[in-house]
Short mmCIF file of C-alpha atoms in Angstrom, two decimals:
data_model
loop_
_atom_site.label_atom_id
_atom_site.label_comp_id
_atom_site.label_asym_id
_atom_site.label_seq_id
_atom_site.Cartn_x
_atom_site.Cartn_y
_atom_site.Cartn_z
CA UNK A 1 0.00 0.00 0.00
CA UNK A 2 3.36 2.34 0.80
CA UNK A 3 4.62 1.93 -2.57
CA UNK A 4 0.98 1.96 -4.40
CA UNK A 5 0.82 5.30 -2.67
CA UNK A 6 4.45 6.72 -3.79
CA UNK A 7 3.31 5.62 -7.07
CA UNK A 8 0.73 7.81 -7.25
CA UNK A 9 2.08 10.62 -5.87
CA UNK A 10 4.97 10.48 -8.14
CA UNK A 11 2.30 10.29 -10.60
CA UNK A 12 0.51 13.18 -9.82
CA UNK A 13 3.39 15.17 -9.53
CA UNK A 14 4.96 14.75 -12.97
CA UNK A 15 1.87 16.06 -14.09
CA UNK A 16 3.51 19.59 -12.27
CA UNK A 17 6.50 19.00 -14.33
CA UNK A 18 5.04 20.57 -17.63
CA UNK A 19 4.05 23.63 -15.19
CA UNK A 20 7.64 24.31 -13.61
CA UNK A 21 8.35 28.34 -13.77
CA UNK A 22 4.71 28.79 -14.56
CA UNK A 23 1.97 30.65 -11.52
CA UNK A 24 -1.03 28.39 -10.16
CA UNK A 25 -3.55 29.56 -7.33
CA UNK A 26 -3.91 27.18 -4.48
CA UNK A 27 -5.07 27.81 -1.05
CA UNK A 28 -2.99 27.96 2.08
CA UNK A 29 -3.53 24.54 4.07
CA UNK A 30 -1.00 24.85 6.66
CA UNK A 31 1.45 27.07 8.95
CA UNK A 32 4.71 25.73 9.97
CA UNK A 33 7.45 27.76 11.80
CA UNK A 34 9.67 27.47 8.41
CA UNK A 35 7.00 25.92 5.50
CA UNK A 36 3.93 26.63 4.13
CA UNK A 37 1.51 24.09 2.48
CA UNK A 38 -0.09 24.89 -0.86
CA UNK A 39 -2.98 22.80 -1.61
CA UNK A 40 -3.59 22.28 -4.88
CA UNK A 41 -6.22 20.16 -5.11
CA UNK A 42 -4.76 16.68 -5.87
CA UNK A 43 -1.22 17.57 -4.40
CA UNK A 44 0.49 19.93 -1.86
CA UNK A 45 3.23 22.41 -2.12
CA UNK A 46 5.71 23.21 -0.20
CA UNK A 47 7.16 26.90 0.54
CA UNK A 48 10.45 26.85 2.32
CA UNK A 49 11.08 30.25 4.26
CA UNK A 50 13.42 31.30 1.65
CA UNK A 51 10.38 31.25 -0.86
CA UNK A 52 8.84 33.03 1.13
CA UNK A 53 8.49 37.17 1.37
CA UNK A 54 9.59 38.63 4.18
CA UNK A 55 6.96 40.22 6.45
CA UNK A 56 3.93 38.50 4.15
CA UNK A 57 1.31 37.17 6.03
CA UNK A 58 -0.42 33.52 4.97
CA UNK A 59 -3.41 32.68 6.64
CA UNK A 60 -5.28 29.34 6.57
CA UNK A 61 -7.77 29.07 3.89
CA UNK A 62 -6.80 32.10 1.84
CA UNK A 63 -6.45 31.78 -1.74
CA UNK A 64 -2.68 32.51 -3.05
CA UNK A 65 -0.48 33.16 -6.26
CA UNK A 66 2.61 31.06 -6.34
CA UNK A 67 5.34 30.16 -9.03
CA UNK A 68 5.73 26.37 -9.33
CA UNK A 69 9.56 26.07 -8.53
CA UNK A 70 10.83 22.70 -9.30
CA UNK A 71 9.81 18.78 -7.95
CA UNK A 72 12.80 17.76 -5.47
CA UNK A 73 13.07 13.88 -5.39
CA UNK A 74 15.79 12.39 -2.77
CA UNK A 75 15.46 9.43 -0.40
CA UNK A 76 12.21 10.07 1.06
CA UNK A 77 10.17 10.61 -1.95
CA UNK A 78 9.54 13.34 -3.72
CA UNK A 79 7.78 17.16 -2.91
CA UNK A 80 6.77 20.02 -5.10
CA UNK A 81 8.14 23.19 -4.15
CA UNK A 82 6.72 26.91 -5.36
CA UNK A 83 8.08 30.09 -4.53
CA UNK A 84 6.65 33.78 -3.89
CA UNK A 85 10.27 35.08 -3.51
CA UNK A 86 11.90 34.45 -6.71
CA UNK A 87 12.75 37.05 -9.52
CA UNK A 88 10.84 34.76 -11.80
CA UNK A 89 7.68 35.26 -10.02
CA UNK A 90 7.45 38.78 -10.81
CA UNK A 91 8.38 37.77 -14.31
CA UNK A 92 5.51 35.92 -14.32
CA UNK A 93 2.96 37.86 -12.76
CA UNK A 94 3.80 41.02 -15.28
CA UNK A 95 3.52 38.44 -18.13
CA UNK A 96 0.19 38.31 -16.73
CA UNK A 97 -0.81 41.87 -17.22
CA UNK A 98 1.05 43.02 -20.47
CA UNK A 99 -0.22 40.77 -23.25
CA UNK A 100 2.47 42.65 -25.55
CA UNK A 101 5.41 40.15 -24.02
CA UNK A 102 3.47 37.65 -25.53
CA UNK A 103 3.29 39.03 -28.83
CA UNK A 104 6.75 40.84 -28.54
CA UNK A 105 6.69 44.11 -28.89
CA UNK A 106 8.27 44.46 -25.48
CA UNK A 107 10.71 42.34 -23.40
CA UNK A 108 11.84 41.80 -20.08
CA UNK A 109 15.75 41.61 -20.32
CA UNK A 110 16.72 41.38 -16.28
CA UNK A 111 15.12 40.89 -12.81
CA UNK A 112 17.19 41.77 -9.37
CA UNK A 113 14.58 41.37 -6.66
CA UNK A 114 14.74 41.54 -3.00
CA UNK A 115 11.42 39.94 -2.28
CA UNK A 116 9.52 42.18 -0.09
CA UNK A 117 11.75 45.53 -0.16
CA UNK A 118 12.35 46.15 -3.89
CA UNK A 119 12.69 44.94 -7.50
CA UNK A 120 14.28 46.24 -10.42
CA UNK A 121 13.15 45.58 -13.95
CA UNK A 122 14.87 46.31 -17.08
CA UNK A 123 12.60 46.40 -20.40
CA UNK A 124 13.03 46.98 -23.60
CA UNK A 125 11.23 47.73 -26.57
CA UNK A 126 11.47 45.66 -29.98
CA UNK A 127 8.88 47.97 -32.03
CA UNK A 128 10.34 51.83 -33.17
CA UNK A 129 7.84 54.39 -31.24
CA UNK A 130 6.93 51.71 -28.27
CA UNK A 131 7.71 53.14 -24.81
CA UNK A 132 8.64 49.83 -22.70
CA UNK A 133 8.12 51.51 -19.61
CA UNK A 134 4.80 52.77 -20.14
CA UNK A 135 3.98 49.61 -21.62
CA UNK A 136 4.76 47.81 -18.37
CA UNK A 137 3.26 50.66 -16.26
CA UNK A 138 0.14 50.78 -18.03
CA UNK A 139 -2.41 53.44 -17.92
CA UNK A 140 -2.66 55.17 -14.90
CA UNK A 141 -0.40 52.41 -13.52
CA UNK A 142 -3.41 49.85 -13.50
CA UNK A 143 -0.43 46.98 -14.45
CA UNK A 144 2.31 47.82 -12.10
CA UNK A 145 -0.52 48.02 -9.57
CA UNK A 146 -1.89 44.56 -10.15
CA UNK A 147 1.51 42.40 -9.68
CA UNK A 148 2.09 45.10 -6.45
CA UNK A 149 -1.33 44.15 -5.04
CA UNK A 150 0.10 40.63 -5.14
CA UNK A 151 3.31 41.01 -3.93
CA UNK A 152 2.21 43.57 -1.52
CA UNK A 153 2.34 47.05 -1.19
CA UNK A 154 5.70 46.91 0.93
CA UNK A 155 7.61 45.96 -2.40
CA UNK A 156 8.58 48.91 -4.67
CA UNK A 157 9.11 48.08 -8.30
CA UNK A 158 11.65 49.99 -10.05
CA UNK A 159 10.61 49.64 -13.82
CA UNK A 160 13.83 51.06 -16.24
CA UNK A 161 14.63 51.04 -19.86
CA UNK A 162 17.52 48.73 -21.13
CA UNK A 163 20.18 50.04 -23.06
CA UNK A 164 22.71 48.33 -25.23
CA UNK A 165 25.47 50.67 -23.87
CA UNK A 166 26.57 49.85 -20.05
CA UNK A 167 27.09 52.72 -18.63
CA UNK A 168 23.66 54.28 -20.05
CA UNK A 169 22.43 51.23 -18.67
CA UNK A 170 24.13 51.33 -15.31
CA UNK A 171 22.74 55.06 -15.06
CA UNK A 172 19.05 54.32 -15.67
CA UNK A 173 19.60 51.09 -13.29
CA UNK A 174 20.13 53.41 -10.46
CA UNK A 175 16.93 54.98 -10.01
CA UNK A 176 15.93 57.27 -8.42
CA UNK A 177 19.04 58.53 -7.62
CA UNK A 178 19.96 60.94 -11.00
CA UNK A 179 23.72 60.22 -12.13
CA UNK A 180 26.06 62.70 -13.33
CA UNK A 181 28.67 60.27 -15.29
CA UNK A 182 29.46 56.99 -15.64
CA UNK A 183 32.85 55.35 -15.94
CA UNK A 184 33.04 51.41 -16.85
CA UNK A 185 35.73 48.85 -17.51
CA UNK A 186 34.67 46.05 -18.99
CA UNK A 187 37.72 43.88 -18.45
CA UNK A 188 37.09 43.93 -14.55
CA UNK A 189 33.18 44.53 -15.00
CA UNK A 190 33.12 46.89 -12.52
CA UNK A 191 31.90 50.83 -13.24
CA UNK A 192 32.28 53.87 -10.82
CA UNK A 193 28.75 55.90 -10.70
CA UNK A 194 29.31 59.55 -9.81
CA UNK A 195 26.83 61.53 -8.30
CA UNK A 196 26.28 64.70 -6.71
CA UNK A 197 26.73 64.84 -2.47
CA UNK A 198 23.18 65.38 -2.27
CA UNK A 199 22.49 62.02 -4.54
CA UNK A 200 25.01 60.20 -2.80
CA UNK A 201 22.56 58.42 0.27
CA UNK A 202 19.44 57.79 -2.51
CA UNK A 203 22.51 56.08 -4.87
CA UNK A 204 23.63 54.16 -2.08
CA UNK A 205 20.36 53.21 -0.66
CA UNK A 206 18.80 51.94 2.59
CA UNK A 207 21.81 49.81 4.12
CA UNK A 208 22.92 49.53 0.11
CA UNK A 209 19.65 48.01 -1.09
CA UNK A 210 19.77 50.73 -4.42
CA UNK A 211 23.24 49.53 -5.68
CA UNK A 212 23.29 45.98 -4.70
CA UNK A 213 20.28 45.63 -7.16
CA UNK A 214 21.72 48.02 -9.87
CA UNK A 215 24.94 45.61 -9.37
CA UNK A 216 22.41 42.61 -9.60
CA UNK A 217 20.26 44.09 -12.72
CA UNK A 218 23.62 45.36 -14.81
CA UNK A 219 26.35 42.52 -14.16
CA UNK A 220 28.56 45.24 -13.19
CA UNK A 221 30.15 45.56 -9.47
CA UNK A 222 29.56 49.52 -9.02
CA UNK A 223 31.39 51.92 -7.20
CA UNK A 224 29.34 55.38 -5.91
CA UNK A 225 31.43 58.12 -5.97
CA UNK A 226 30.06 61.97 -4.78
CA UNK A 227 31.43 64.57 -7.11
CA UNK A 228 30.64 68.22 -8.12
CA UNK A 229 29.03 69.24 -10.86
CA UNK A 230 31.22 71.65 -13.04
CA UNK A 231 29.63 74.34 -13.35
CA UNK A 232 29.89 76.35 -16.25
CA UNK A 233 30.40 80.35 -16.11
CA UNK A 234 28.12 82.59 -17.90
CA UNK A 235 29.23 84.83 -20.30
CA UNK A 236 29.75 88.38 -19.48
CA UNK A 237 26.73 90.41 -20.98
CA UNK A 238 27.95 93.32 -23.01
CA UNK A 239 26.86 96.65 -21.82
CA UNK A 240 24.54 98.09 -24.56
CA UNK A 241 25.95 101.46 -24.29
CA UNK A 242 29.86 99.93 -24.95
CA UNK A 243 27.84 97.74 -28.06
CA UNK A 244 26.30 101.04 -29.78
CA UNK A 245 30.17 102.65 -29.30
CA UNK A 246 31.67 99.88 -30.95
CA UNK A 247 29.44 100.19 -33.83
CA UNK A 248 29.84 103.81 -34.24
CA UNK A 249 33.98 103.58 -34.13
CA UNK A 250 33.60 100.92 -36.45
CA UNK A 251 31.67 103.37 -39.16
CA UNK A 252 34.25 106.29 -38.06
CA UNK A 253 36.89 104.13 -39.53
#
């Protein structure tokens, strides 16, 4: 009866196999102090703490959104784990909401998340005229809204335009802080940011949150550097009196 019942759980789970990286709705059946159980009907998940999002809530009975992770099989059998935490999860859930990454006309090209403090996502257009990040926003921000009301309103999204070029890329990837230059070598892939003094702390980030995902997003390790903006002099405005003298010398001679 053991093995009958191994059978078909195994069998039931490699129907989840064609559904790995993909979002299902289950229902929380259980609390642990480090898992949550996902009931899905004819099988349950399993959340490990690290799927989880830090400071989320689950509560018995409530219906949930959760990316099916992989099916671990070792000596005692075998368990499907999903995740809430993963980058791919917000992948999916803004596949969800903007039908044009189905069709194309815009891309995802990197995730760095932080699952429950902050994501970064770098889009791209593949149409001449398409703004990626409005596409992603939506109107009046009804998409970005809808993957936030899952992930909960704790988690800021940080939605930026990819560019070819790295240290264009590497400037828009540190939002909101506005960058004065960027400097990159590619050998190392490292780049130094400079900013302004006042810039420096929303660069950085809460206990370096901003530029440990900018790192994440580019592929670059960044420096931050604080530096003053040259400023250029204006020129001297010619008195109008000294103009009109000029000009009458001029027809003297």
């Amino acid at each position: 009866m053991q093995r009958l019942r191994e059978a078909e759980h195994e069998a039931i789970l490699s129907i989840f196999e064609d559904k790995i990286g993909s979002i299902m709705t289950g229902m929380v059946a259980r609390v642990e102090r480090n898992i949550v159980r996902i009931d899905f009907g004819r099988t349950t998940g399993i959340m490990l703490k690290s799927d989880q999002i830090d400071g989320e809530y689950y509560q018995v009975g409530s219906r949930i959104k959760v990316l099916i992770k992989t099916i671990e099989r070792n000596e005692r059998g075998a368990q499907l784990l999903v995740s809430r935490s993963s980058a791919d999860f917000i992948k999916q859930l803004f596949m969800q909401e903007v039908p044009e990454i189905e069709t194309g006309v815009v891309e995802i090209r990197a995730i760095a998340r932080e699952a429950g403090r902050r994501t970064k996502i770098a889009v791209t257009s593949t149409v001449p005229g398409v703004d990626p990040v409005g596409t992603f926003v939506g109107g009046r921000g009804v998409r970005v809204q809808a993957v936030m009301n899952e992930i909960g309103e704790q988690e800021k999204i940080d939605i930026i335009p990819y560019e070819e070029d790295a240290a264009g890329f590497i400037a828009n990837a540190m939002s909101p802080a506005e960058v004065l230059s960027v400097t990159v070598n590619e050998d190392e892939k490292r780049a130094t940011v400079y900013v302004s003094e006042d810039q420096q702390s929303i660069a950085i980030g809460r206990a370096g949150q901003n530029v440990r995902l900018a790192s994440r997003l580019t592929g670059y390790e960044l420096d931050i550097e604080a530096k003053t903006p040259v400023k250029t002099e204006p020129k001297p405005r010619k008195n109008i009196e000294d103009s009109l003298m000029s000009v009458v010398e001029e027809v003297a001679e």
